[in-house]
Tab-separated table of C-alpha atoms and ligand atoms in Angstrom:
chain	number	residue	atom	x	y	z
I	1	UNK	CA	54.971	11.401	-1.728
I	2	UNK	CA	52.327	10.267	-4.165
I	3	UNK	CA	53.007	10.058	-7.922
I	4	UNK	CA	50.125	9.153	-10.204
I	5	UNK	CA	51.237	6.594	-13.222
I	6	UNK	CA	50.748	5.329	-15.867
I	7	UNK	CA	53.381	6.386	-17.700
I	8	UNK	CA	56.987	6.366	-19.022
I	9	UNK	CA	57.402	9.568	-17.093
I	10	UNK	CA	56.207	7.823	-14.115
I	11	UNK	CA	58.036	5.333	-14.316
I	12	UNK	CA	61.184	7.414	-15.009
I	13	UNK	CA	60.357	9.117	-11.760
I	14	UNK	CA	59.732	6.004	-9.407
I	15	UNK	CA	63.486	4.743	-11.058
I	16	UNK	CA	65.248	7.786	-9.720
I	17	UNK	CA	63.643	7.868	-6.361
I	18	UNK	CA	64.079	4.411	-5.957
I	19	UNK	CA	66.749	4.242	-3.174
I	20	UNK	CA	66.862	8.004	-2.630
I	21	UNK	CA	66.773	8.237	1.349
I	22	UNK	CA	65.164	11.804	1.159
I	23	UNK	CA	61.974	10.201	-0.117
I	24	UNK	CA	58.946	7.511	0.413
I	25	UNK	CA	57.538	7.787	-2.662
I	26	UNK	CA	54.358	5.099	-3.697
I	27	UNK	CA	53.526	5.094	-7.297
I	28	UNK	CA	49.393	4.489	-8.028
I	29	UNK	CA	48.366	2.785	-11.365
I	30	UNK	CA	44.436	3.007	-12.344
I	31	UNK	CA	44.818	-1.213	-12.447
I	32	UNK	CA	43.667	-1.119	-16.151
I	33	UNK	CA	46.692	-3.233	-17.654
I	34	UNK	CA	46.797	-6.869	-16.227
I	35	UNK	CA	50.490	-6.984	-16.414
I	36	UNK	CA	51.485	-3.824	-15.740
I	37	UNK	CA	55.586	-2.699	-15.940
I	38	UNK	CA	56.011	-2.751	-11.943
I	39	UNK	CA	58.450	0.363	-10.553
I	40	UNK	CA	61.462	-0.323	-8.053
I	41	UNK	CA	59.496	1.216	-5.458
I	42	UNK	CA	55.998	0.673	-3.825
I	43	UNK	CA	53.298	0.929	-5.391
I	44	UNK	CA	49.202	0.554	-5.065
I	45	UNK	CA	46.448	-0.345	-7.740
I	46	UNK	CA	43.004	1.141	-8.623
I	47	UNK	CA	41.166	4.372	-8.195
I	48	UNK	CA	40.625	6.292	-5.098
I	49	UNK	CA	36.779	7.026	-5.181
I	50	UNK	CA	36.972	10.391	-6.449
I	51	UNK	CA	38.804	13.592	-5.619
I	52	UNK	CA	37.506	13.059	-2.218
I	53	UNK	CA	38.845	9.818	-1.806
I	54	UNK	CA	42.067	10.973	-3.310
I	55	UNK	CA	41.853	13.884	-0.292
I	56	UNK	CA	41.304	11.070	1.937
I	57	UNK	CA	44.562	9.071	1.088
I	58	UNK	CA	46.335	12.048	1.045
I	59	UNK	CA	45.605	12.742	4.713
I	60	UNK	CA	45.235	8.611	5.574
I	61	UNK	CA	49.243	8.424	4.387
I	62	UNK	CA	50.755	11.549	5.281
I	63	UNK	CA	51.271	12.854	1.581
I	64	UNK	CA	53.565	15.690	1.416
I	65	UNK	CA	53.580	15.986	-2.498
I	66	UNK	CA	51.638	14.916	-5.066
I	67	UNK	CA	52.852	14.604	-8.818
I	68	UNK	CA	50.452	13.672	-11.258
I	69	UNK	CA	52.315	11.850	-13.990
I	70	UNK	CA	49.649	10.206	-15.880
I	71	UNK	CA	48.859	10.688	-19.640
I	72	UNK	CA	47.724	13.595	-21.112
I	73	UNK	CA	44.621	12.147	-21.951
I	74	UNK	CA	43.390	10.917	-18.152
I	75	UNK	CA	41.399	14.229	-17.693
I	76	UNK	CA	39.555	12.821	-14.875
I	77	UNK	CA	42.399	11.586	-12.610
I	78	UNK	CA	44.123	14.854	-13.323
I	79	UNK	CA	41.004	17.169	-12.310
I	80	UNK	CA	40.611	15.082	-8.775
I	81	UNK	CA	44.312	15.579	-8.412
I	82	UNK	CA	44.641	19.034	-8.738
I	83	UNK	CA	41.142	19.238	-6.554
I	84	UNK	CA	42.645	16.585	-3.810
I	85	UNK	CA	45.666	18.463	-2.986
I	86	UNK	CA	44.132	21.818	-2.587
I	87	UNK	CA	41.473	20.060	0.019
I	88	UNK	CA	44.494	18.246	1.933
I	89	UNK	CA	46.923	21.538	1.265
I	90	UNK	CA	49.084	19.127	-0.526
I	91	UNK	CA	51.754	20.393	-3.087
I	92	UNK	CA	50.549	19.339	-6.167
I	93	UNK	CA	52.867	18.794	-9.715
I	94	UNK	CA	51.478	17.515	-12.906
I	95	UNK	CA	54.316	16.184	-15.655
I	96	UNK	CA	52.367	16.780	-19.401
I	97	UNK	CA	54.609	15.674	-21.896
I	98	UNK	CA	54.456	18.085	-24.967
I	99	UNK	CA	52.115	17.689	-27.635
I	100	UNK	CA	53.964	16.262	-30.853
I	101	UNK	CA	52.959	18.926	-34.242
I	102	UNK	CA	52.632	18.601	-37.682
I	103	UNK	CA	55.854	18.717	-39.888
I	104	UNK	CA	55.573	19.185	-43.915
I	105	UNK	CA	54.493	16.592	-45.424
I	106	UNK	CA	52.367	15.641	-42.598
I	107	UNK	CA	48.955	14.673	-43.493
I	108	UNK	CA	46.710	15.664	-40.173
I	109	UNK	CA	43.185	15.806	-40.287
I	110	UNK	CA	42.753	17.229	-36.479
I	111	UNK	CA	39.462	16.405	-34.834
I	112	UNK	CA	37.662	17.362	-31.241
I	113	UNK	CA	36.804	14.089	-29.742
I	114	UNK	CA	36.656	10.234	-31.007
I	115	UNK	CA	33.323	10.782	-31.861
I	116	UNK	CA	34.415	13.025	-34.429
I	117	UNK	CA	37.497	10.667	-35.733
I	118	UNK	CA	34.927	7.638	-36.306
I	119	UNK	CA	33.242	10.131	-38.598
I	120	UNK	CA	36.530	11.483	-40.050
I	121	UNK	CA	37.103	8.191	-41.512
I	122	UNK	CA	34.076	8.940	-43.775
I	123	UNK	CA	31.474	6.769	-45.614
I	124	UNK	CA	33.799	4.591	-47.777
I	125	UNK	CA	35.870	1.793	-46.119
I	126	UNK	CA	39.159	2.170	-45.291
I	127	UNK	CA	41.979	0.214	-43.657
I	128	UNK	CA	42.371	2.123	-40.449
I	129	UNK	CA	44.984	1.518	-37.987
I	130	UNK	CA	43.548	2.312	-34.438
I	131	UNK	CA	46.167	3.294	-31.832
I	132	UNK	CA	43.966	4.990	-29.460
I	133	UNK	CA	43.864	2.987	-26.675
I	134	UNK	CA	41.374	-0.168	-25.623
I	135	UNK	CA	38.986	2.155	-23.632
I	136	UNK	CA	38.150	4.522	-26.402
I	137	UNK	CA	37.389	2.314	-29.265
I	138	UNK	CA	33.105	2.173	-29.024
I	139	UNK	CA	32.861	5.387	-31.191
I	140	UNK	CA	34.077	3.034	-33.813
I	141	UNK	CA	31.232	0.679	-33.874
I	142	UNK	CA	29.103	3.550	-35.631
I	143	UNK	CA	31.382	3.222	-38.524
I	144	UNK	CA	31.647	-0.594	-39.150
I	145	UNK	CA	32.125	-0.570	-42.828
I	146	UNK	CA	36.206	0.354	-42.560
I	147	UNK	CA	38.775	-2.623	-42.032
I	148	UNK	CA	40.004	-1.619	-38.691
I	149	UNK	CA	43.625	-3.316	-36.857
I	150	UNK	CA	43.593	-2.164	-33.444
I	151	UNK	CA	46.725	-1.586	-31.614
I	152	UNK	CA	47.081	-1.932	-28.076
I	153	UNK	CA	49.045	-3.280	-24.911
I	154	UNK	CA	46.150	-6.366	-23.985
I	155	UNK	CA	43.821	-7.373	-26.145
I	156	UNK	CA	40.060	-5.179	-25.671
I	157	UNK	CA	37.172	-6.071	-24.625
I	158	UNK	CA	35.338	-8.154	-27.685
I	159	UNK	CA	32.001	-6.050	-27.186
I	160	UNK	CA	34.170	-2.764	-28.022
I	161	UNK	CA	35.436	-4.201	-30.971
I	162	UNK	CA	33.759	-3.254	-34.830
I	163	UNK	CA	33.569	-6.325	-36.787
I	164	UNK	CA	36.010	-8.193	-38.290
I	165	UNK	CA	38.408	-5.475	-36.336
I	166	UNK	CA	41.808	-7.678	-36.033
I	167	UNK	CA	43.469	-7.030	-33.194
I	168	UNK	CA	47.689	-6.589	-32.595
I	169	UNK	CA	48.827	-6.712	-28.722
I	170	UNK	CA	52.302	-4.843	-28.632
I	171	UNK	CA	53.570	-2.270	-26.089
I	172	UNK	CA	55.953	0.726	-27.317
I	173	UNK	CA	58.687	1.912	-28.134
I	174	UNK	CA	58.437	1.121	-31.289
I	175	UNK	CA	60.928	1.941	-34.447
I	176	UNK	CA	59.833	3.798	-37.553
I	177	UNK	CA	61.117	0.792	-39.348
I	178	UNK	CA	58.804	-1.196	-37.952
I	179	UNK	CA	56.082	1.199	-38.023
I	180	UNK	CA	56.858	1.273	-41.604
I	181	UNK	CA	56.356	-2.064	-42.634
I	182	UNK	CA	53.720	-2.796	-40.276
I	183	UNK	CA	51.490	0.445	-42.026
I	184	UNK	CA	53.300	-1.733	-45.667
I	185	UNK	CA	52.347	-4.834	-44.717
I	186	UNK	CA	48.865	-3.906	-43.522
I	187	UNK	CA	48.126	-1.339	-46.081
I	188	UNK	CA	46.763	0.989	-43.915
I	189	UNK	CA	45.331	4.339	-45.617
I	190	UNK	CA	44.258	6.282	-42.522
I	191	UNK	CA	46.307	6.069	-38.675
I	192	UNK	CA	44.218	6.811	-35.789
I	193	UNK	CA	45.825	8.373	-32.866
I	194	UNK	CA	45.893	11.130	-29.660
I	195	UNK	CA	47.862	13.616	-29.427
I	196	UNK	CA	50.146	11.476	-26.660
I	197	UNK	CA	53.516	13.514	-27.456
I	198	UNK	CA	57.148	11.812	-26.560
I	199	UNK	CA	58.989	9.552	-28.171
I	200	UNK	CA	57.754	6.293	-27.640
I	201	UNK	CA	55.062	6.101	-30.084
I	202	UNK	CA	56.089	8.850	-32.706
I	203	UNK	CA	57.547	6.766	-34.826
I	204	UNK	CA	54.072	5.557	-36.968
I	205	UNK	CA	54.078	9.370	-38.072
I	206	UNK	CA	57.000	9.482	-39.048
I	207	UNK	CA	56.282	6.190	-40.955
I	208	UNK	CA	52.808	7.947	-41.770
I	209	UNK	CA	54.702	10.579	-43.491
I	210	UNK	CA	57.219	8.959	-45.417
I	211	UNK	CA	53.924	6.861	-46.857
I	212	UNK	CA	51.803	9.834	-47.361
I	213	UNK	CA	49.434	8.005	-44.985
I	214	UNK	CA	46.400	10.264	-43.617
I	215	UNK	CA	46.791	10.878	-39.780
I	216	UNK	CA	43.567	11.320	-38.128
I	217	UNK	CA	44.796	13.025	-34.928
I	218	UNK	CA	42.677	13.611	-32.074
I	219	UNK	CA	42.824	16.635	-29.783
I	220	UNK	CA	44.287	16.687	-26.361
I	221	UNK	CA	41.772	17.274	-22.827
I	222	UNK	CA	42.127	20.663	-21.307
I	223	UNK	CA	45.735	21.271	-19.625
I	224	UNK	CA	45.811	20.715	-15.647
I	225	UNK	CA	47.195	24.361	-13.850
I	226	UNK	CA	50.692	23.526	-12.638
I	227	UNK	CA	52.816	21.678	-15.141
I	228	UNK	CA	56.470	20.554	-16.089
I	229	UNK	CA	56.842	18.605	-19.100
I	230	UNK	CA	58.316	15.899	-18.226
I	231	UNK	CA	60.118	13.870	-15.810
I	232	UNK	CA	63.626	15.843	-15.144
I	233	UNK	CA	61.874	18.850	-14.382
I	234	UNK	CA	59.501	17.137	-11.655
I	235	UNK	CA	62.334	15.442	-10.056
I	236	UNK	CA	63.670	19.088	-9.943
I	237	UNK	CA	61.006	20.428	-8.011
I	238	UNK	CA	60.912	17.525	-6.211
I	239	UNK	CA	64.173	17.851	-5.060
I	240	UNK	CA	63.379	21.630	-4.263
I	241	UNK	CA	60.961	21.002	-1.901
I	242	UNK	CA	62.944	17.964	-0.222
I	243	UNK	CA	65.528	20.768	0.689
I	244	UNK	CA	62.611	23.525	1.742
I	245	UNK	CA	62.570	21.154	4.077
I	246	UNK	CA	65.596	20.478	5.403
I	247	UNK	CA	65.566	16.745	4.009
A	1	NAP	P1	40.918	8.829	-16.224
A	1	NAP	O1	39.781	8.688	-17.165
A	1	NAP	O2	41.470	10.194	-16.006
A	1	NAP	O3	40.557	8.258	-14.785
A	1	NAP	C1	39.405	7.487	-14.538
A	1	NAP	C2	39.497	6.978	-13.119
A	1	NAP	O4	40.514	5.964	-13.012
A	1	NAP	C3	39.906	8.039	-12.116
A	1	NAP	O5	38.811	8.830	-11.728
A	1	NAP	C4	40.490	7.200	-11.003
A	1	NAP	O6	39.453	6.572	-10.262
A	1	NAP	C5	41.185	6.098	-11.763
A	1	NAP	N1	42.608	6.372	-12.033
A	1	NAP	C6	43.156	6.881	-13.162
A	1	NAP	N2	44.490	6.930	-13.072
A	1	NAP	C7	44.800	6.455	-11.834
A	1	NAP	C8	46.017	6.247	-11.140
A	1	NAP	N3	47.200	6.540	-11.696
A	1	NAP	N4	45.941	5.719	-9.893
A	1	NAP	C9	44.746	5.398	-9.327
A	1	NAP	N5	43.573	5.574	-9.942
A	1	NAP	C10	43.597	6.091	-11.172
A	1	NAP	O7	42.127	7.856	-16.645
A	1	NAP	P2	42.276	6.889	-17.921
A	1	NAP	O8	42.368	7.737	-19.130
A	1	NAP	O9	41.262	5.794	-17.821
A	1	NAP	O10	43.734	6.300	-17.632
A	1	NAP	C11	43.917	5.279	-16.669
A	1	NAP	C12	45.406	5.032	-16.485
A	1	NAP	O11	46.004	4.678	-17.736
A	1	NAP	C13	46.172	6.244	-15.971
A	1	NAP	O12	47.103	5.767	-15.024
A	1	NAP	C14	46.870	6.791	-17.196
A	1	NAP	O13	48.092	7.436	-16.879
A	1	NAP	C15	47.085	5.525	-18.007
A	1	NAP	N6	47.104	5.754	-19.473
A	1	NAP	C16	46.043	6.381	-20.059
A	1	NAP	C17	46.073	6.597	-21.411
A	1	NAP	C18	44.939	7.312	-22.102
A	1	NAP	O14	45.020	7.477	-23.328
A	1	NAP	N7	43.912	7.754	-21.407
A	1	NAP	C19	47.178	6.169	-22.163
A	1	NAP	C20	48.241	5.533	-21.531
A	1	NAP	C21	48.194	5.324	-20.172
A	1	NAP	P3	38.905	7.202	-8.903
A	1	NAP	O15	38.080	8.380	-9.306
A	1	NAP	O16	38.129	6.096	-8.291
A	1	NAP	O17	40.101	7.616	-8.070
């Protein structure tokens, strides 16, 4: 079986099939971190060429199931899945973690795209925290007058970056204390985020709204057909269809 990664579901995933007789399973990253958490079982590195190419591997390796466990916001990996498995007549899974939603007290200004959260931001500078991810950050160059601190696992590309951004490598989970005095410390006025949903990064809202800190939250891709939400229920089916099969 194939699961697409990328994720702390993934992950999860790859951990309990490690060692599980009943299964070769080979987990696929996109190759976009340069030191990425490895799994306990094999695994593979960049993109397929398409949903074709996908198709391709499917058939190439023998595929038997496909689960798509990559974030809610790869749309595009997530369309050739669900494409790829009907061409090869794969079984196809996708884990989408729920979306997290606004509690009282939250202060969420919900946009469409990032296009539309550089402009959320408005015409005065702020000091924004950015936690969006190193690929999506160009929409922010049309809005260099805020103070930005950008967030992410490796340090971005320095032609993505507005100027005198400042930049803070970490990788999640991360505590609301932390979150707290790092939104303190900083005195950030506006958090940029997606909609990623779980646990491991929730904790700057709740900071956020302890601080009465605006959220600029940005909305989610359209949902793939055929999902579980998260990793217990994919093993599930997994293990289903491992006994479908006499395995
Ligand atoms: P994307 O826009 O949906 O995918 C772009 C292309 O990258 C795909 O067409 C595919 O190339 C390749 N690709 C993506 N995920 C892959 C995988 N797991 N294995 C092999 N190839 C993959 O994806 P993205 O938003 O750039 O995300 C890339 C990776 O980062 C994913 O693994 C995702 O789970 C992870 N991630 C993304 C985010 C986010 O906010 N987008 C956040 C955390 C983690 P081909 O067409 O050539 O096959």
């Amino acid at each position: 079986m194939l699961i697409l990664g990328g994720t702390t579901e993934a992950s999860a995933i790859a951990r309990a099939l490690a060692g599980d007789a009943r299964f070769q399973a080979v987990l696929s990253l996109a190759g976009r971190t340069r030191a990425p958490v490895l799994p306990p079982i094999p695994w593979r590195s960049g993109g397929f060429g398409g949903a074709e190419g996908l198709a391709a591997y499917l058939r190439t390796e023998g595929v038997q199931a496909l689960v798509d466990a990559t974030h809610p916001y790869a749309a595009r990996i997530s369309h050739n899945a669900v494409l790829a498995a009907a061409a090869a007549g794969v079984p196809h899974l996708a884990v989408l973690r729920p979306a997290w939603s606004a509690q009282p007290g939250d202060r969420w200004t919900a946009v469409p795209s990032m296009d539309a959260a550089a402009a959320a931001l408005g015409p005065l500078p702020r000091r924004v925290l950015l936690t969006v991810g190193q690929q999506e950050l160009a929409p922010f160059l049309a809005a260099p007058w805020h103070r930005y601190l950008i967030r992410s696992v490796e340090p971005p590309p320095p032609a993505l970056l507005p100027p005198g951004a400042r930049i803070l490598t970490a990788r999640g989970p991360f505590t609301e204390a932390d979150e707290h005095r790092l939104l303190v410390g900083k005195q950030i006025e506006v958090l940029v985020t997606k909609n990623s949903g779980g646990t491991a990064t929730a904790a700057k809202l709740a900071a956020a709204r302890a601080l009465g800190v605006e959220v600029v939250m940005v909305a989610r891709p359209p949902v793939p057909p055929g999902t579980v939400p998260d990793a217990e229920a994919a093993l599930a089916w997994l293990h289903q269809l491992a006994t479908e099969r006499g395995a």
